[in-house]
PDB file of C-alpha atoms in Angstrom:
ATOM      1  CA  ASP A   1     125.787  61.847 117.583  1.00 68.00           C
ATOM      2  CA  VAL A   2     127.973  64.719 116.564  1.00 66.00           C
ATOM      3  CA  LYS A   3     126.221  68.009 116.790  1.00 89.00           C
ATOM      4  CA  VAL A   4     127.164  71.136 114.880  1.00 95.00           C
ATOM      5  CA  THR A   5     125.032  74.047 116.012  1.00 95.00           C
ATOM      6  CA  GLN A   6     124.628  77.332 114.202  1.00 96.00           C
ATOM      7  CA  SER A   7     123.291  80.097 116.387  1.00 88.00           C
ATOM      8  CA  SER A   8     120.626  81.412 114.001  1.00 92.00           C
ATOM      9  CA  ARG A   9     118.468  79.751 111.385  1.00 94.00           C
ATOM     10  CA  TYR A  10     117.397  83.046 109.812  1.00 96.00           C
ATOM     11  CA  LEU A  11     119.013  86.460 110.105  1.00 96.00           C
ATOM     12  CA  VAL A  12     118.124  89.823 108.576  1.00 97.00           C
ATOM     13  CA  LYS A  13     120.704  92.617 108.631  1.00 97.00           C
ATOM     14  CA  ARG A  14     121.170  96.012 107.038  1.00 97.00           C
ATOM     15  CA  THR A  15     123.882  97.029 104.606  1.00 98.00           C
ATOM     16  CA  GLY A  16     126.997  98.169 106.460  1.00 97.00           C
ATOM     17  CA  GLU A  17     126.256  96.293 109.673  1.00 97.00           C
ATOM     18  CA  LYS A  18     128.857  94.056 111.282  1.00 97.00           C
ATOM     19  CA  VAL A  19     127.499  90.506 111.354  1.00 97.00           C
ATOM     20  CA  PHE A  20     128.619  87.555 113.437  1.00 97.00           C
ATOM     21  CA  LEU A  21     127.655  83.989 112.543  1.00 97.00           C
ATOM     22  CA  GLU A  22     128.460  81.505 115.274  1.00 97.00           C
ATOM     23  CA  CYS A  23     129.097  77.781 115.031  1.00 97.00           C
ATOM     24  CA  VAL A  24     129.718  75.324 117.849  1.00 97.00           C
ATOM     25  CA  GLN A  25     130.584  71.626 117.619  1.00 96.00           C
ATOM     26  CA  ASP A  26     130.572  69.139 120.465  1.00 94.00           C
ATOM     27  CA  MET A  27     132.915  66.390 119.223  1.00 88.00           C
ATOM     28  CA  ASP A  28     136.345  67.923 119.801  1.00 90.00           C
ATOM     29  CA  HIS A  29     136.959  68.193 116.044  1.00 89.00           C
ATOM     30  CA  GLU A  30     140.142  69.922 114.964  1.00 89.00           C
ATOM     31  CA  ASN A  31     138.823  71.130 111.611  1.00 90.00           C
ATOM     32  CA  MET A  32     136.031  73.608 111.138  1.00 93.00           C
ATOM     33  CA  PHE A  33     134.744  75.181 107.934  1.00 94.00           C
ATOM     34  CA  TRP A  34     132.466  77.931 106.691  1.00 97.00           C
ATOM     35  CA  TYR A  35     130.733  77.409 103.358  1.00 97.00           C
ATOM     36  CA  ARG A  36     128.382  79.636 101.450  1.00 97.00           C
ATOM     37  CA  GLN A  37     125.544  78.039  99.444  1.00 97.00           C
ATOM     38  CA  ASP A  38     123.961  79.815  96.479  1.00 96.00           C
ATOM     39  CA  PRO A  39     121.527  78.458  93.863  1.00 93.00           C
ATOM     40  CA  GLY A  40     123.363  77.194  90.805  1.00 92.00           C
ATOM     41  CA  LEU A  41     126.750  77.559  92.473  1.00 93.00           C
ATOM     42  CA  GLY A  42     126.632  74.837  95.120  1.00 94.00           C
ATOM     43  CA  LEU A  43     128.754  75.227  98.234  1.00 95.00           C
ATOM     44  CA  ARG A  44     131.847  77.391  98.143  1.00 95.00           C
ATOM     45  CA  LEU A  45     134.453  77.433 100.884  1.00 94.00           C
ATOM     46  CA  ILE A  46     134.981  80.786 102.601  1.00 96.00           C
ATOM     47  CA  TYR A  47     137.461  79.929 105.367  1.00 96.00           C
ATOM     48  CA  PHE A  48     138.567  76.938 107.347  1.00 92.00           C
ATOM     49  CA  SER A  49     140.476  76.344 110.545  1.00 93.00           C
ATOM     50  CA  TYR A  50     142.531  73.305 111.499  1.00 89.00           C
ATOM     51  CA  ASP A  51     143.321  74.351 115.063  1.00 89.00           C
ATOM     52  CA  VAL A  52     142.649  77.045 117.625  1.00 92.00           C
ATOM     53  CA  LYS A  53     143.747  80.469 116.337  1.00 90.00           C
ATOM     54  CA  MET A  54     144.701  78.915 112.979  1.00 91.00           C
ATOM     55  CA  LYS A  55     142.849  79.775 109.801  1.00 93.00           C
ATOM     56  CA  GLU A  56     143.215  79.462 106.070  1.00 92.00           C
ATOM     57  CA  LYS A  57     141.431  81.220 103.252  1.00 94.00           C
ATOM     58  CA  GLY A  58     139.110  79.207 101.116  1.00 92.00           C
ATOM     59  CA  ASP A  59     137.973  80.035  97.614  1.00 91.00           C
ATOM     60  CA  ILE A  60     135.913  83.180  98.367  1.00 95.00           C
ATOM     61  CA  PRO A  61     137.319  84.913 101.490  1.00 96.00           C
ATOM     62  CA  GLU A  62     136.809  88.494 100.331  1.00 96.00           C
ATOM     63  CA  GLY A  63     134.529  90.456 102.633  1.00 96.00           C
ATOM     64  CA  TYR A  64     134.764  87.873 105.417  1.00 98.00           C
ATOM     65  CA  SER A  65     136.957  87.135 108.409  1.00 97.00           C
ATOM     66  CA  VAL A  66     136.906  84.342 110.991  1.00 97.00           C
ATOM     67  CA  SER A  67     137.784  83.777 114.599  1.00 97.00           C
ATOM     68  CA  ARG A  68     138.603  80.584 116.451  1.00 97.00           C
ATOM     69  CA  GLU A  69     139.520  81.309 120.058  1.00 96.00           C
ATOM     70  CA  LYS A  70     138.271  77.971 121.384  1.00 96.00           C
ATOM     71  CA  LYS A  71     138.367  74.576 119.731  1.00 95.00           C
ATOM     72  CA  GLU A  72     134.613  74.101 119.718  1.00 96.00           C
ATOM     73  CA  ARG A  73     133.654  77.505 118.310  1.00 97.00           C
ATOM     74  CA  PHE A  74     134.253  79.007 114.873  1.00 97.00           C
ATOM     75  CA  SER A  75     132.838  82.416 114.056  1.00 97.00           C
ATOM     76  CA  LEU A  76     132.320  83.981 110.645  1.00 98.00           C
ATOM     77  CA  ILE A  77     132.402  87.777 110.577  1.00 98.00           C
ATOM     78  CA  LEU A  78     131.064  90.093 107.910  1.00 97.00           C
ATOM     79  CA  GLU A  79     132.818  93.371 108.738  1.00 94.00           C
ATOM     80  CA  SER A  80     130.437  95.490 106.670  1.00 97.00           C
ATOM     81  CA  ALA A  81     127.558  93.470 105.271  1.00 97.00           C
ATOM     82  CA  SER A  82     126.605  93.999 101.636  1.00 97.00           C
ATOM     83  CA  THR A  83     123.599  92.818  99.647  1.00 97.00           C
ATOM     84  CA  ASN A  84     125.751  90.371  97.651  1.00 97.00           C
ATOM     85  CA  GLN A  85     126.433  88.536 100.894  1.00 98.00           C
ATOM     86  CA  THR A  86     122.784  87.492 101.108  1.00 98.00           C
ATOM     87  CA  SER A  87     123.111  83.708 101.124  1.00 98.00           C
ATOM     88  CA  MET A  88     122.857  80.461 103.074  1.00 97.00           C
ATOM     89  CA  TYR A  89     125.883  79.924 105.319  1.00 98.00           C
ATOM     90  CA  LEU A  90     126.814  76.402 106.374  1.00 97.00           C
ATOM     91  CA  CYS A  91     129.288  75.479 109.080  1.00 96.00           C
ATOM     92  CA  ALA A  92     130.966  72.064 109.167  1.00 94.00           C
ATOM     93  CA  SER A  93     133.523  70.202 111.243  1.00 92.00           C
ATOM     94  CA  SER A  94     135.673  67.074 110.985  1.00 87.00           C
ATOM     95  CA  PHE A  95     138.467  65.179 112.658  1.00 82.00           C
ATOM     96  CA  ALA A  96     142.006  65.802 111.464  1.00 72.00           C
ATOM     97  CA  GLY A  97     143.044  62.184 111.651  1.00 60.00           C
ATOM     98  CA  HIS A  98     144.041  59.913 108.814  1.00 49.00           C
ATOM     99  CA  LEU A  99     142.183  61.153 105.784  1.00 49.00           C
ATOM    100  CA  ALA A 100     140.914  57.786 104.640  1.00 46.00           C
ATOM    101  CA  THR A 101     139.079  57.113 107.858  1.00 47.00           C
ATOM    102  CA  ASN A 102     138.224  60.535 109.170  1.00 46.00           C
ATOM    103  CA  GLU A 103     137.242  62.623 106.201  1.00 63.00           C
ATOM    104  CA  LYS A 104     133.541  62.826 106.984  1.00 77.00           C
ATOM    105  CA  LEU A 105     132.194  66.340 107.333  1.00 86.00           C
ATOM    106  CA  PHE A 106     129.458  67.059 109.865  1.00 90.00           C
ATOM    107  CA  PHE A 107     127.287  70.017 108.954  1.00 93.00           C
ATOM    108  CA  GLY A 108     125.128  72.463 110.839  1.00 95.00           C
ATOM    109  CA  SER A 109     121.617  73.287 109.620  1.00 94.00           C
ATOM    110  CA  GLY A 110     122.642  76.558 108.045  1.00 95.00           C
ATOM    111  CA  THR A 111     121.919  80.235 108.565  1.00 97.00           C
ATOM    112  CA  GLN A 112     119.912  82.004 105.874  1.00 97.00           C
ATOM    113  CA  LEU A 113     121.248  85.572 105.924  1.00 98.00           C
ATOM    114  CA  SER A 114     119.415  88.400 104.195  1.00 98.00           C
ATOM    115  CA  VAL A 115     121.199  91.749 103.851  1.00 97.00           C
ATOM    116  CA  LEU A 116     118.825  94.580 103.011  1.00 97.00           C
TER     117      LEU A 116
ATOM    118  CA  ALA B   1     142.141  73.822  90.665  1.00 79.00           C
ATOM    119  CA  GLN B   2     139.647  71.014  90.833  1.00 86.00           C
ATOM    120  CA  THR B   3     136.116  71.525  89.571  1.00 93.00           C
ATOM    121  CA  VAL B   4     132.954  69.465  89.955  1.00 96.00           C
ATOM    122  CA  THR B   5     130.100  69.671  87.451  1.00 97.00           C
ATOM    123  CA  GLN B   6     126.545  68.492  87.919  1.00 97.00           C
ATOM    124  CA  SER B   7     124.781  69.049  84.609  1.00 95.00           C
ATOM    125  CA  GLN B   8     121.233  68.245  85.797  1.00 96.00           C
ATOM    126  CA  PRO B   9     119.698  71.103  87.825  1.00 96.00           C
ATOM    127  CA  GLU B  10     116.542  69.042  88.438  1.00 97.00           C
ATOM    128  CA  MET B  11     115.457  65.424  88.098  1.00 97.00           C
ATOM    129  CA  SER B  12     112.176  63.635  88.728  1.00 97.00           C
ATOM    130  CA  VAL B  13     111.499  59.995  89.476  1.00 98.00           C
ATOM    131  CA  GLN B  14     108.413  57.945  90.192  1.00 98.00           C
ATOM    132  CA  GLU B  15     108.279  56.254  93.562  1.00 97.00           C
ATOM    133  CA  ALA B  16     109.841  52.739  93.447  1.00 97.00           C
ATOM    134  CA  GLU B  17     111.689  53.533  90.189  1.00 98.00           C
ATOM    135  CA  THR B  18     115.408  54.029  89.644  1.00 98.00           C
ATOM    136  CA  VAL B  19     117.126  57.335  88.932  1.00 98.00           C
ATOM    137  CA  THR B  20     120.718  58.268  88.112  1.00 98.00           C
ATOM    138  CA  LEU B  21     122.296  61.612  88.982  1.00 98.00           C
ATOM    139  CA  SER B  22     125.342  62.666  86.968  1.00 98.00           C
ATOM    140  CA  CYS B  23     128.595  64.178  88.143  1.00 98.00           C
ATOM    141  CA  THR B  24     131.857  64.871  86.355  1.00 98.00           C
ATOM    142  CA  TYR B  25     135.014  66.369  87.794  1.00 97.00           C
ATOM    143  CA  ASP B  26     138.293  67.727  86.624  1.00 96.00           C
ATOM    144  CA  THR B  27     141.587  67.029  88.369  1.00 93.00           C
ATOM    145  CA  SER B  28     145.197  66.280  87.592  1.00 92.00           C
ATOM    146  CA  GLU B  29     145.616  64.245  90.771  1.00 90.00           C
ATOM    147  CA  SER B  30     145.598  60.469  90.849  1.00 88.00           C
ATOM    148  CA  ASP B  31     144.512  59.971  94.442  1.00 89.00           C
ATOM    149  CA  TYR B  32     141.336  61.579  95.768  1.00 91.00           C
ATOM    150  CA  TYR B  33     137.946  60.937  97.304  1.00 91.00           C
ATOM    151  CA  LEU B  34     134.492  61.499  95.866  1.00 94.00           C
ATOM    152  CA  PHE B  35     131.267  61.963  97.799  1.00 95.00           C
ATOM    153  CA  TRP B  36     127.545  62.354  97.365  1.00 97.00           C
ATOM    154  CA  TYR B  37     125.775  64.466  99.983  1.00 96.00           C
ATOM    155  CA  LYS B  38     122.016  64.832 100.400  1.00 97.00           C
ATOM    156  CA  GLN B  39     120.393  68.041 101.638  1.00 96.00           C
ATOM    157  CA  PRO B  40     116.695  67.614 102.510  1.00 95.00           C
ATOM    158  CA  PRO B  41     114.390  70.573 103.222  1.00 91.00           C
ATOM    159  CA  SER B  42     115.650  70.565 106.815  1.00 89.00           C
ATOM    160  CA  ARG B  43     118.958  71.802 105.302  1.00 91.00           C
ATOM    161  CA  GLN B  44     120.949  69.198 107.253  1.00 89.00           C
ATOM    162  CA  MET B  45     123.619  67.811 104.921  1.00 92.00           C
ATOM    163  CA  ILE B  46     123.876  64.029 105.081  1.00 92.00           C
ATOM    164  CA  LEU B  47     126.681  61.916 103.622  1.00 93.00           C
ATOM    165  CA  VAL B  48     125.123  59.373 101.264  1.00 96.00           C
ATOM    166  CA  ILE B  49     128.118  57.536  99.868  1.00 95.00           C
ATOM    167  CA  ARG B  50     131.843  57.931  99.262  1.00 93.00           C
ATOM    168  CA  GLN B  51     134.366  56.448  96.855  1.00 93.00           C
ATOM    169  CA  GLU B  52     138.144  56.229  97.118  1.00 90.00           C
ATOM    170  CA  ALA B  53     139.756  56.806  93.724  1.00 91.00           C
ATOM    171  CA  TYR B  54     142.260  53.964  94.164  1.00 90.00           C
ATOM    172  CA  LYS B  55     139.422  51.454  94.511  1.00 89.00           C
ATOM    173  CA  GLN B  56     138.082  50.060  91.253  1.00 86.00           C
ATOM    174  CA  GLN B  57     135.016  48.572  92.898  1.00 92.00           C
ATOM    175  CA  ASN B  58     131.999  50.849  92.924  1.00 95.00           C
ATOM    176  CA  ALA B  59     130.717  51.810  96.369  1.00 94.00           C
ATOM    177  CA  THR B  60     127.232  50.775  97.448  1.00 95.00           C
ATOM    178  CA  GLU B  61     125.105  51.703 100.464  1.00 94.00           C
ATOM    179  CA  ASN B  62     121.768  49.897 100.498  1.00 95.00           C
ATOM    180  CA  ARG B  63     119.659  51.466  97.705  1.00 97.00           C
ATOM    181  CA  PHE B  64     122.444  53.876  96.715  1.00 98.00           C
ATOM    182  CA  SER B  65     125.294  52.936  94.417  1.00 97.00           C
ATOM    183  CA  VAL B  66     127.797  54.775  92.280  1.00 97.00           C
ATOM    184  CA  ASN B  67     129.239  54.265  88.832  1.00 97.00           C
ATOM    185  CA  PHE B  68     132.824  55.490  89.132  1.00 97.00           C
ATOM    186  CA  GLN B  69     134.660  55.852  85.832  1.00 96.00           C
ATOM    187  CA  LYS B  70     138.115  57.178  86.711  1.00 95.00           C
ATOM    188  CA  ALA B  71     139.393  57.594  83.162  1.00 94.00           C
ATOM    189  CA  ALA B  72     136.276  59.505  82.160  1.00 96.00           C
ATOM    190  CA  LYS B  73     136.278  61.436  85.484  1.00 96.00           C
ATOM    191  CA  SER B  74     132.673  60.525  86.010  1.00 97.00           C
ATOM    192  CA  PHE B  75     130.926  59.703  89.290  1.00 97.00           C
ATOM    193  CA  SER B  76     127.181  59.094  88.972  1.00 98.00           C
ATOM    194  CA  LEU B  77     124.776  58.181  91.767  1.00 98.00           C
ATOM    195  CA  LYS B  78     122.077  55.564  91.230  1.00 98.00           C
ATOM    196  CA  ILE B  79     119.118  55.465  93.585  1.00 98.00           C
ATOM    197  CA  SER B  80     117.072  52.267  93.338  1.00 98.00           C
ATOM    198  CA  ASP B  81     113.512  51.788  94.581  1.00 98.00           C
ATOM    199  CA  SER B  82     113.127  55.539  95.088  1.00 98.00           C
ATOM    200  CA  GLN B  83     111.222  56.666  98.146  1.00 97.00           C
ATOM    201  CA  LEU B  84     109.477  59.921  99.002  1.00 97.00           C
ATOM    202  CA  GLY B  85     112.161  60.539 101.615  1.00 96.00           C
ATOM    203  CA  ASP B  86     114.804  60.623  98.891  1.00 97.00           C
ATOM    204  CA  ALA B  87     113.478  63.974  97.671  1.00 97.00           C
ATOM    205  CA  ALA B  88     116.272  66.456  98.332  1.00 98.00           C
ATOM    206  CA  MET B  89     119.129  68.410  96.811  1.00 97.00           C
ATOM    207  CA  TYR B  90     122.069  66.139  96.019  1.00 98.00           C
ATOM    208  CA  PHE B  91     125.628  67.435  95.873  1.00 97.00           C
ATOM    209  CA  CYS B  92     128.620  65.704  94.374  1.00 97.00           C
ATOM    210  CA  ALA B  93     131.938  66.602  96.038  1.00 95.00           C
ATOM    211  CA  TYR B  94     135.651  66.042  95.527  1.00 94.00           C
ATOM    212  CA  ARG B  95     138.504  66.017  97.980  1.00 90.00           C
ATOM    213  CA  SER B  96     142.196  65.726  97.319  1.00 86.00           C
ATOM    214  CA  ALA B  97     143.959  62.939  99.199  1.00 81.00           C
ATOM    215  CA  GLU B  98     147.100  65.006  99.494  1.00 77.00           C
ATOM    216  CA  TYR B  99     146.062  68.592  99.985  1.00 69.00           C
ATOM    217  CA  GLY B 100     143.970  68.660 103.101  1.00 64.00           C
ATOM    218  CA  ASN B 101     140.436  68.488 104.196  1.00 70.00           C
ATOM    219  CA  LYS B 102     138.401  70.862 102.105  1.00 78.00           C
ATOM    220  CA  LEU B 103     135.690  69.627  99.776  1.00 88.00           C
ATOM    221  CA  VAL B 104     134.914  71.043  96.351  1.00 92.00           C
ATOM    222  CA  PHE B 105     131.191  70.822  95.620  1.00 95.00           C
ATOM    223  CA  GLY B 106     129.136  70.751  92.463  1.00 96.00           C
ATOM    224  CA  ALA B 107     126.143  73.030  91.930  1.00 96.00           C
ATOM    225  CA  GLY B 108     123.670  70.383  93.059  1.00 97.00           C
ATOM    226  CA  THR B 109     120.725  68.468  91.579  1.00 98.00           C
ATOM    227  CA  ILE B 110     117.217  68.778  92.960  1.00 97.00           C
ATOM    228  CA  LEU B 111     115.547  65.370  93.014  1.00 98.00           C
ATOM    229  CA  ARG B 112     111.744  65.233  93.083  1.00 98.00           C
ATOM    230  CA  VAL B 113     109.983  61.964  93.860  1.00 97.00           C
ATOM    231  CA  LYS B 114     106.429  61.511  92.584  1.00 97.00           C
ATOM    232  CA  SER B 115     103.937  59.267  94.335  1.00 94.00           C
TER     233      SER B 115
END
C-alpha cells in the first residue's frame, strides 16, 4: 500500500517561530500537495509540486513556502508562524500519469498545528 | 474558478437505513471528475467513489452510489444499509480534466450513525 507519512501528528509552536512540516511518500509519485483543513471551509490547497524543485501556488499560499529537494519529500514552511495558521495540515501525493487512470490522491494522517 | 458546496454541515442516520449527502458545484468546463472522500476520526482520507463527467451512468461501489445530474451540477452520495463504520466527515471534490491535478473540496458533511 502507498504510504504518505507526516512527521508529526500534533505540533505546538509560538508566534514568530519558523515551522517545518515534513511529508514523505514511498510510491515514487511525481505530484505532492499541501492542503489546509479548517471547520466549515473544507480543504484548501496551499502549494503543490509536480516534480523535484518544481512548485506551484495553490489557492492560499500567503505566509507559506515549500521545498522539494527529493522526489519523496515535500516540506511546508511557515517562515513566521501566526495564530491564524493554527489548523490541520494534510499532505497528499499522486501519480502524474494519464488523468483518467491515475488521479487518485493518497493522503497522510495530518498534522494538527497550534500556534500560540 | 470552480467551487464546491455541501449545504449539510451534519447528518444523522439510523444503522441499516439509507442516507443521502448533497453536493453541488459550479464550473464552466464540460469535462471533469467528481469525488467523494471519507475522513474518519483517524484523519486518514479515503476515496469512496468517483465519477467521470462524460459518463452518464452513475457510479456505484458496493453500498455507496451517486446521483450525478450534470445539467443541475449536482453530485449526491447515497449510502445504503448504513453501518457504524460509516460515521465520518465526507468531502465532495472536483477536479478539472484539463487543468492539472489539484482537487477543489467542499466544506464537508459530518455523518453520525446511530445504533
